[in-house]
Short mmCIF file of C-alpha atoms and ligand atoms in Angstrom, two decimals:
data_model
loop_
_atom_site.label_atom_id
_atom_site.label_comp_id
_atom_site.label_asym_id
_atom_site.label_seq_id
_atom_site.Cartn_x
_atom_site.Cartn_y
_atom_site.Cartn_z
CA MET A 6 -28.50 -23.09 -24.25
CA LYS A 7 -27.38 -25.50 -21.69
CA SER A 8 -23.98 -26.92 -20.96
CA ALA A 9 -22.80 -30.41 -22.16
CA ALA A 10 -22.93 -33.20 -19.56
CA PHE A 11 -20.26 -33.10 -16.93
CA GLU A 12 -19.30 -34.84 -13.77
CA TYR A 13 -19.36 -32.98 -10.44
CA HIS A 14 -17.19 -33.44 -7.41
CA ARG A 15 -17.10 -31.55 -4.19
CA ALA A 16 -13.47 -31.47 -2.77
CA THR A 17 -13.15 -31.53 1.00
CA SER A 18 -9.44 -30.70 1.13
CA LEU A 19 -6.56 -29.69 -1.08
CA SER A 20 -5.31 -33.29 -1.28
CA ASP A 21 -8.82 -34.53 -2.12
CA ALA A 22 -9.06 -31.77 -4.86
CA PHE A 23 -5.73 -32.86 -6.44
CA ASP A 24 -6.55 -36.58 -6.21
CA CYS A 25 -9.76 -35.89 -8.00
CA MET A 26 -8.03 -33.71 -10.72
CA ALA A 27 -5.48 -36.43 -11.36
CA ARG A 28 -8.36 -38.74 -12.27
CA TYR A 29 -9.12 -36.38 -15.14
CA ASP A 30 -5.45 -35.83 -16.23
CA GLY A 31 -5.71 -32.19 -15.27
CA GLN A 32 -8.60 -31.62 -17.77
CA ALA A 33 -11.38 -30.93 -15.15
CA LEU A 34 -12.02 -27.36 -14.11
CA TRP A 35 -12.16 -25.90 -10.65
CA LEU A 36 -15.53 -24.42 -9.62
CA ALA A 37 -15.47 -21.44 -7.34
CA GLY A 38 -18.34 -18.98 -7.53
CA GLY A 39 -19.40 -20.18 -10.95
CA GLN A 40 -20.24 -16.63 -12.05
CA SER A 41 -18.16 -16.90 -15.12
CA LEU A 42 -17.62 -20.59 -15.61
CA LEU A 43 -21.23 -21.68 -15.65
CA ALA A 44 -22.11 -19.00 -18.21
CA MET A 45 -19.11 -20.15 -20.34
CA MET A 46 -20.26 -23.76 -20.11
CA ASN A 47 -23.89 -22.88 -20.99
CA LEU A 48 -22.52 -21.05 -24.10
CA ARG A 49 -20.40 -24.14 -24.94
CA LEU A 50 -17.25 -22.02 -24.60
CA ALA A 51 -15.99 -24.45 -21.95
CA ASN A 52 -16.76 -28.15 -22.08
CA PRO A 53 -14.90 -29.70 -19.18
CA PRO A 54 -15.42 -33.47 -18.45
CA ALA A 55 -15.88 -32.65 -14.80
CA LEU A 56 -16.14 -29.71 -12.28
CA ILE A 57 -14.31 -29.91 -8.96
CA ASP A 58 -16.00 -27.69 -6.55
CA ILE A 59 -13.42 -26.13 -4.21
CA ARG A 60 -15.75 -24.01 -2.03
CA GLY A 61 -15.64 -26.66 0.79
CA ILE A 62 -11.81 -26.46 1.11
CA ALA A 63 -11.08 -24.95 4.66
CA GLY A 64 -8.75 -22.00 5.01
CA MET A 65 -9.09 -20.59 1.50
CA SER A 66 -11.42 -17.69 2.41
CA ASP A 67 -9.42 -15.95 5.05
CA ILE A 68 -8.13 -12.41 4.90
CA ARG A 69 -5.08 -12.02 7.20
CA GLN A 70 -2.61 -9.25 7.76
CA SER A 71 0.79 -10.29 8.87
CA GLY A 72 3.39 -7.49 9.14
CA SER A 73 3.50 -5.63 5.83
CA ILE A 74 1.57 -8.18 3.83
CA VAL A 75 -2.21 -8.96 3.57
CA ARG A 76 -2.91 -12.51 2.50
CA ILE A 77 -6.25 -13.00 0.83
CA GLY A 78 -7.57 -16.53 0.40
CA ALA A 79 -8.66 -17.20 -3.25
CA LEU A 80 -12.12 -18.12 -2.15
CA CYS A 81 -12.85 -14.72 -0.66
CA THR A 82 -15.98 -13.41 -2.29
CA HIS A 83 -16.19 -9.84 -3.64
CA HIS A 84 -18.67 -9.18 -0.83
CA GLN A 85 -16.14 -10.31 1.86
CA LEU A 86 -13.51 -7.97 0.35
CA LEU A 87 -16.11 -5.12 0.31
CA THR A 88 -16.91 -5.49 4.00
CA SER A 89 -13.43 -6.41 5.35
CA PRO A 90 -12.03 -3.87 7.79
CA VAL A 91 -8.52 -5.16 7.01
CA ILE A 92 -8.99 -4.50 3.27
CA GLN A 93 -10.48 -1.07 4.00
CA SER A 94 -7.53 -0.05 6.15
CA ALA A 95 -4.55 -1.94 4.68
CA VAL A 96 -5.33 -2.30 1.02
CA PRO A 97 -7.32 0.91 0.06
CA LEU A 98 -6.76 0.45 -3.67
CA LEU A 99 -8.53 -2.90 -3.61
CA ALA A 100 -11.29 -1.37 -1.34
CA GLN A 101 -11.76 1.26 -4.02
CA ALA A 102 -11.94 -1.30 -6.86
CA VAL A 103 -14.51 -3.85 -5.38
CA PRO A 104 -17.58 -1.70 -5.70
CA HIS A 105 -17.03 -1.64 -9.45
CA VAL A 106 -17.19 -5.41 -9.74
CA ALA A 107 -20.49 -6.63 -11.08
CA HIS A 108 -23.68 -6.46 -8.95
CA LEU A 109 -24.74 -7.43 -5.47
CA ALA A 110 -25.90 -10.91 -6.38
CA ILE A 111 -22.67 -11.76 -8.23
CA ARG A 112 -20.52 -10.16 -5.48
CA ASN A 113 -22.15 -12.50 -3.00
CA VAL A 114 -20.69 -15.61 -4.68
CA GLY A 115 -17.94 -14.63 -7.12
CA THR A 116 -14.46 -14.92 -5.82
CA ILE A 117 -11.24 -13.01 -6.11
CA GLY A 118 -9.44 -16.28 -7.12
CA GLY A 119 -12.01 -17.04 -9.82
CA SER A 120 -11.56 -13.55 -11.26
CA LEU A 121 -7.68 -13.70 -11.19
CA ALA A 122 -7.74 -17.22 -12.65
CA LEU A 123 -9.96 -16.22 -15.48
CA ALA A 124 -7.89 -13.10 -16.29
CA ASP A 125 -10.62 -11.24 -18.08
CA PRO A 126 -8.87 -8.14 -19.55
CA ALA A 127 -11.75 -5.96 -18.41
CA ALA A 128 -11.72 -7.19 -14.82
CA GLU A 129 -10.80 -4.96 -11.96
CA TYR A 130 -8.64 -7.11 -9.69
CA PRO A 131 -5.78 -7.89 -12.21
CA THR A 132 -5.10 -4.17 -12.41
CA VAL A 133 -5.09 -3.76 -8.60
CA VAL A 134 -2.64 -6.71 -8.20
CA GLN A 135 -0.41 -5.37 -10.94
CA ALA A 136 -0.46 -1.83 -9.55
CA LEU A 137 0.51 -3.09 -6.04
CA GLN A 138 3.02 -5.62 -7.29
CA GLY A 139 1.20 -8.53 -5.63
CA THR A 140 2.19 -12.18 -5.53
CA LEU A 141 -0.10 -15.07 -6.48
CA ILE A 142 0.24 -18.22 -4.59
CA ALA A 143 -0.46 -21.40 -6.58
CA GLN A 144 -0.55 -24.93 -5.50
CA GLY A 145 -0.32 -28.18 -7.32
CA PRO A 146 0.17 -31.79 -6.31
CA ALA A 147 3.89 -31.18 -6.05
CA GLY A 148 3.57 -28.24 -3.67
CA GLU A 149 3.23 -24.42 -3.58
CA ARG A 150 4.87 -21.82 -5.78
CA ARG A 151 4.83 -18.03 -5.68
CA ILE A 152 4.28 -16.10 -8.93
CA PRO A 153 5.09 -12.36 -9.05
CA VAL A 154 2.27 -10.57 -10.83
CA ASP A 155 4.68 -9.46 -13.64
CA GLU A 156 5.00 -13.10 -14.60
CA TYR A 157 1.39 -14.20 -13.91
CA PHE A 158 -0.63 -12.52 -16.74
CA VAL A 159 0.70 -14.15 -20.00
CA GLY A 160 -1.95 -13.41 -22.58
CA LEU A 161 -5.71 -13.05 -23.35
CA TYR A 162 -7.46 -15.09 -20.61
CA GLN A 163 -4.07 -16.77 -20.07
CA THR A 164 -2.14 -16.94 -16.79
CA ALA A 165 0.95 -18.73 -15.56
CA LEU A 166 -1.22 -21.27 -13.84
CA GLN A 167 -0.60 -24.76 -15.14
CA PRO A 168 -3.59 -27.07 -15.92
CA GLY A 169 -4.81 -28.54 -12.70
CA GLU A 170 -2.94 -26.00 -10.52
CA LEU A 171 -4.98 -24.09 -8.02
CA LEU A 172 -4.69 -20.44 -7.15
CA ILE A 173 -4.94 -20.54 -3.27
CA ALA A 174 -4.15 -16.99 -2.22
CA ILE A 175 -2.97 -13.48 -3.23
CA GLU A 176 -0.57 -11.42 -1.16
CA LEU A 177 -0.64 -7.66 -1.38
CA PRO A 178 1.57 -5.14 0.41
CA VAL A 179 0.05 -3.13 3.28
CA ALA A 180 -0.34 0.60 2.36
CA GLN A 181 2.46 2.78 3.68
CA ALA A 182 2.24 6.23 5.09
CA GLY A 183 2.40 8.88 2.30
CA GLN A 184 1.35 6.41 -0.38
CA GLN A 185 -1.46 7.44 -2.77
CA PHE A 186 -4.01 5.12 -4.39
CA HIS A 187 -6.74 5.69 -6.99
CA PHE A 188 -9.14 3.27 -8.75
CA ASP A 189 -11.72 4.42 -11.16
CA GLU A 190 -13.35 3.09 -14.31
CA LEU A 191 -15.76 4.28 -16.98
CA SER A 192 -18.62 2.02 -17.84
CA ARG A 193 -21.93 2.42 -19.52
CA ARG A 194 -23.88 1.32 -16.48
CA ARG A 195 -22.73 0.86 -12.92
CA GLY A 196 -21.75 -2.85 -12.47
CA ASP A 197 -21.02 -3.48 -16.14
CA TYR A 198 -17.46 -4.45 -17.11
CA GLY A 199 -15.54 -1.25 -17.55
CA MET A 200 -14.95 0.41 -20.97
CA VAL A 201 -11.56 1.51 -19.52
CA GLY A 202 -10.30 1.50 -16.00
CA LEU A 203 -7.23 2.49 -14.01
CA ALA A 204 -5.67 1.30 -10.70
CA ALA A 205 -2.90 3.67 -9.66
CA ALA A 206 -0.48 3.56 -6.75
CA GLY A 207 2.53 5.76 -5.88
CA HIS A 208 4.29 8.11 -3.50
CA LEU A 209 4.21 11.85 -3.37
CA GLN A 210 7.20 13.02 -1.41
CA ALA A 211 7.91 16.78 -1.02
CA GLY A 212 5.39 17.32 -3.91
CA ALA A 213 7.30 14.96 -6.35
CA CYS A 214 6.06 11.57 -7.62
CA SER A 215 7.94 8.32 -7.09
CA GLY A 216 7.33 4.73 -7.60
CA VAL A 217 4.06 5.25 -9.51
CA ARG A 218 2.38 2.17 -11.06
CA LEU A 219 -0.41 2.68 -13.49
CA SER A 220 -2.39 -0.37 -14.53
CA PHE A 221 -5.28 -0.01 -17.07
CA LEU A 222 -8.01 -2.57 -17.76
CA ALA A 223 -9.88 -3.21 -21.05
CA VAL A 224 -7.22 -1.76 -23.27
CA GLY A 225 -5.15 -4.97 -24.04
CA ASP A 226 -4.94 -8.77 -23.57
CA GLY A 227 -4.71 -8.34 -19.80
CA PRO A 228 -3.95 -5.57 -17.33
CA VAL A 229 -1.57 -3.04 -19.05
CA LEU A 230 1.23 -1.35 -17.19
CA ALA A 231 1.56 2.24 -18.57
CA ARG A 232 5.39 2.34 -18.40
CA GLN A 233 5.96 5.49 -20.33
CA ALA A 234 3.37 7.42 -18.41
CA MET A 235 4.97 6.10 -15.21
CA ALA A 236 8.38 7.35 -16.39
CA ALA A 237 6.90 10.75 -17.25
CA LEU A 238 5.92 11.06 -13.65
CA GLU A 239 8.99 9.71 -11.81
CA GLY A 240 10.73 12.47 -9.85
CA HIS A 241 8.53 15.25 -11.21
CA PRO A 242 6.30 17.66 -9.30
CA LEU A 243 2.69 16.90 -9.87
CA ASP A 244 1.89 20.10 -11.73
CA ASP A 245 -0.29 20.56 -14.79
CA ALA A 246 2.67 20.12 -17.25
CA THR A 247 3.62 16.83 -15.65
CA ILE A 248 0.06 15.57 -15.71
CA ARG A 249 -0.26 16.54 -19.37
CA GLN A 250 3.01 14.73 -20.26
CA ALA A 251 1.97 11.57 -18.52
CA GLN A 252 -1.42 11.73 -20.34
CA GLN A 253 0.29 12.18 -23.68
CA ALA A 254 2.72 9.30 -23.03
CA LEU A 255 -0.25 6.93 -22.84
CA VAL A 256 -0.31 6.82 -26.66
CA GLN A 257 3.00 4.83 -26.43
CA ASP A 258 1.64 2.56 -23.64
CA LEU A 259 -1.83 1.69 -24.78
CA GLN A 260 -2.81 0.34 -28.19
CA PRO A 261 -6.44 -0.61 -27.41
CA ALA A 262 -8.50 -2.43 -29.86
CA GLY A 263 -12.04 -1.19 -30.35
CA ASP A 264 -14.69 -3.49 -28.90
CA LEU A 265 -18.45 -3.43 -28.52
CA GLN A 266 -18.19 -0.73 -25.86
CA ALA A 267 -16.00 1.82 -27.60
CA ASN A 268 -13.52 2.27 -30.43
CA ALA A 269 -9.85 2.53 -29.97
CA ALA A 270 -9.62 6.35 -30.04
CA THR A 271 -12.39 6.60 -27.40
CA LYS A 272 -10.68 4.28 -25.19
CA LEU A 273 -7.43 6.13 -25.34
CA HIS A 274 -9.27 9.32 -24.63
CA CYS A 275 -10.97 7.71 -21.60
CA ALA A 276 -7.69 6.43 -20.35
CA ARG A 277 -6.24 9.96 -20.41
CA VAL A 278 -9.28 11.33 -18.63
CA LEU A 279 -9.01 8.67 -15.88
CA LEU A 280 -5.28 9.32 -15.41
CA GLY A 281 -5.90 13.12 -15.23
CA ARG A 282 -8.52 12.59 -12.62
CA ALA A 283 -6.34 10.25 -10.56
CA LEU A 284 -3.45 12.57 -10.50
CA ALA A 285 -5.60 15.69 -9.74
CA ALA A 286 -7.06 13.85 -6.83
CA TRP A 287 -3.55 12.93 -5.56
CA ARG A 288 -2.53 16.62 -5.90
CA THR A 289 -5.58 17.69 -3.96
CA ALA A 290 -5.02 15.11 -1.23
CA SER A 291 -1.30 15.86 -0.75
C1 FAD B 19 -23.57 -10.15 -15.15
C2 FAD B 19 -22.04 -10.23 -14.71
C3 FAD B 19 -21.35 -9.15 -14.49
C4 FAD B 19 -19.95 -9.24 -14.09
N1 FAD B 19 -19.25 -7.98 -14.04
C5 FAD B 19 -17.99 -8.11 -13.62
C6 FAD B 19 -17.18 -6.98 -13.47
O1 FAD B 19 -17.65 -5.81 -13.63
N2 FAD B 19 -15.89 -7.12 -13.17
C7 FAD B 19 -15.30 -8.33 -12.92
O2 FAD B 19 -14.16 -8.44 -12.64
N3 FAD B 19 -16.05 -9.45 -13.02
C8 FAD B 19 -17.39 -9.37 -13.34
N4 FAD B 19 -18.15 -10.56 -13.44
C9 FAD B 19 -17.41 -11.86 -13.20
C10 FAD B 19 -17.44 -12.10 -11.70
O3 FAD B 19 -16.69 -11.20 -11.01
C11 FAD B 19 -16.91 -13.49 -11.41
O4 FAD B 19 -17.17 -13.67 -10.02
C12 FAD B 19 -15.35 -13.79 -11.55
O5 FAD B 19 -14.96 -13.45 -12.77
C13 FAD B 19 -15.20 -15.31 -11.48
O6 FAD B 19 -15.17 -15.67 -10.10
P1 FAD B 19 -15.95 -17.01 -9.78
O7 FAD B 19 -15.55 -17.30 -8.42
O8 FAD B 19 -17.39 -16.91 -10.02
O9 FAD B 19 -15.18 -18.05 -10.66
P2 FAD B 19 -15.66 -19.27 -11.60
O10 FAD B 19 -16.78 -18.77 -12.48
O11 FAD B 19 -16.16 -20.45 -10.70
O12 FAD B 19 -14.47 -19.74 -12.36
C14 FAD B 19 -13.85 -18.86 -13.30
C15 FAD B 19 -12.70 -19.57 -13.94
O13 FAD B 19 -11.59 -19.63 -13.03
C16 FAD B 19 -11.23 -21.01 -12.61
N5 FAD B 19 -10.92 -20.85 -11.19
C17 FAD B 19 -11.87 -20.49 -10.26
N6 FAD B 19 -11.20 -20.41 -9.01
C18 FAD B 19 -9.98 -20.87 -9.24
C19 FAD B 19 -8.86 -21.02 -8.34
N7 FAD B 19 -8.90 -20.68 -7.10
N8 FAD B 19 -7.65 -21.51 -8.99
C20 FAD B 19 -7.59 -21.81 -10.33
N9 FAD B 19 -8.61 -21.64 -11.15
C21 FAD B 19 -9.78 -21.21 -10.63
C22 FAD B 19 -12.40 -21.88 -12.97
O14 FAD B 19 -12.01 -23.14 -13.26
C23 FAD B 19 -12.86 -21.07 -14.28
O15 FAD B 19 -12.03 -21.44 -15.38
C24 FAD B 19 -19.38 -10.54 -13.81
C25 FAD B 19 -20.22 -11.65 -13.96
C26 FAD B 19 -21.49 -11.58 -14.40
C27 FAD B 19 -22.31 -12.79 -14.47
#
C-alpha cells in the first residue's frame, strides 16, 4: 500500500517551520527520520495534508553538557546517541538503552525526538526519560515551554504536545557519583520492540536504596512508573527479601494487556525477572 497524496515542505528554520505549519492550521505533520511516520502513512494510519521536513533546521541535533544537565537536540539520531562520549559518560542509562532501539539502518536516521513525540508504549526512550525525571522542551509559534516528564505522556500514543508544536530538545540530569542505572528488555529477536523492558535509576547509600525510579515499557499505554515497587525499595537494604518484595509489588503497579508478543501473565513474570536482574546487578556493583 502507498500513502495518500500529500504536500512536502523542507523547513530551513524554526520560524519557517511554524509559518508553514500555520498554512495547514496545525494539521500538517513534522517529518524527522520518517522511520515510523512513513510506515504509518503507507498503511493509511496517518493521512496528513502535508509533511514539514524539520531535518534542515540548524541546532536541533546537538548534544551539550552544561553543569548538571545534558541537553539533547530532538533531531539527534539513535546512532549519534550510541556514539556520543557525552552520553556514554554523563547519561549511562540512555547509553544502555540505545542498542535496544531497532536495527542499524533505522538507528542511522530515526531520531530521539521522533520517538518521544510518537510515544509508542514499547519504545525505550520514554522509560529512560521517565526514570531520570527528564524535561521535554517544546516550541510553538508563541515560544518555548518546558514539560516535566510526569506531565508529558498522557495516553496511548498521546503526549502533552499540542498540534503544530515541535519537540526541540530533551534535558536529562548528569549521573551523580554513587548512582546506579540499569536498562534491559526482553524481546523475541534483538532489535525488535521489547516484550517488556525496564529502565531503572537510584542510589545505594550504605547498602540501602533511595530515590529509586523504575519505568517499564510495553506494559501499559505509555511508560509505567512502578510506584509500589519503588516504595518497597526505599530505605531498605538490597537483600533477597527486599528484592522479592519489590518484585511482588509489581502486581499492584502493572496491569499489562496481552498483545501479539505475550499474554498478561507472561509480561508480569518478565517484568519481575527484569527487576530481579537489575537489583542483583546493583548489589554486585555496590
Ligand atoms: C523495523 C523497525 C523497528 C523499530 N524498532 C524500534 C524499537 O525497538 N524501539 C523504538 O523505540 N523504536 C523502534 N522503531 C522506531 C524508530 O525508533 C523511529 O526512529 C522512531 O520511533 C521515530 O523517529 P523518527 O525520527 O523516525 O520519527 P518520524 O517517523 O519522522 O515521526 C514520528 C512521529 O513523531 C512526529 N515528530 C517527529 N519529530 C518530532 C518533533 N521533533 N516534534 C514533534 N513531533 C515530531 C512526527 O510528526 C510523527 O507523528 C522501529 C522502526 C522500524 C521501522
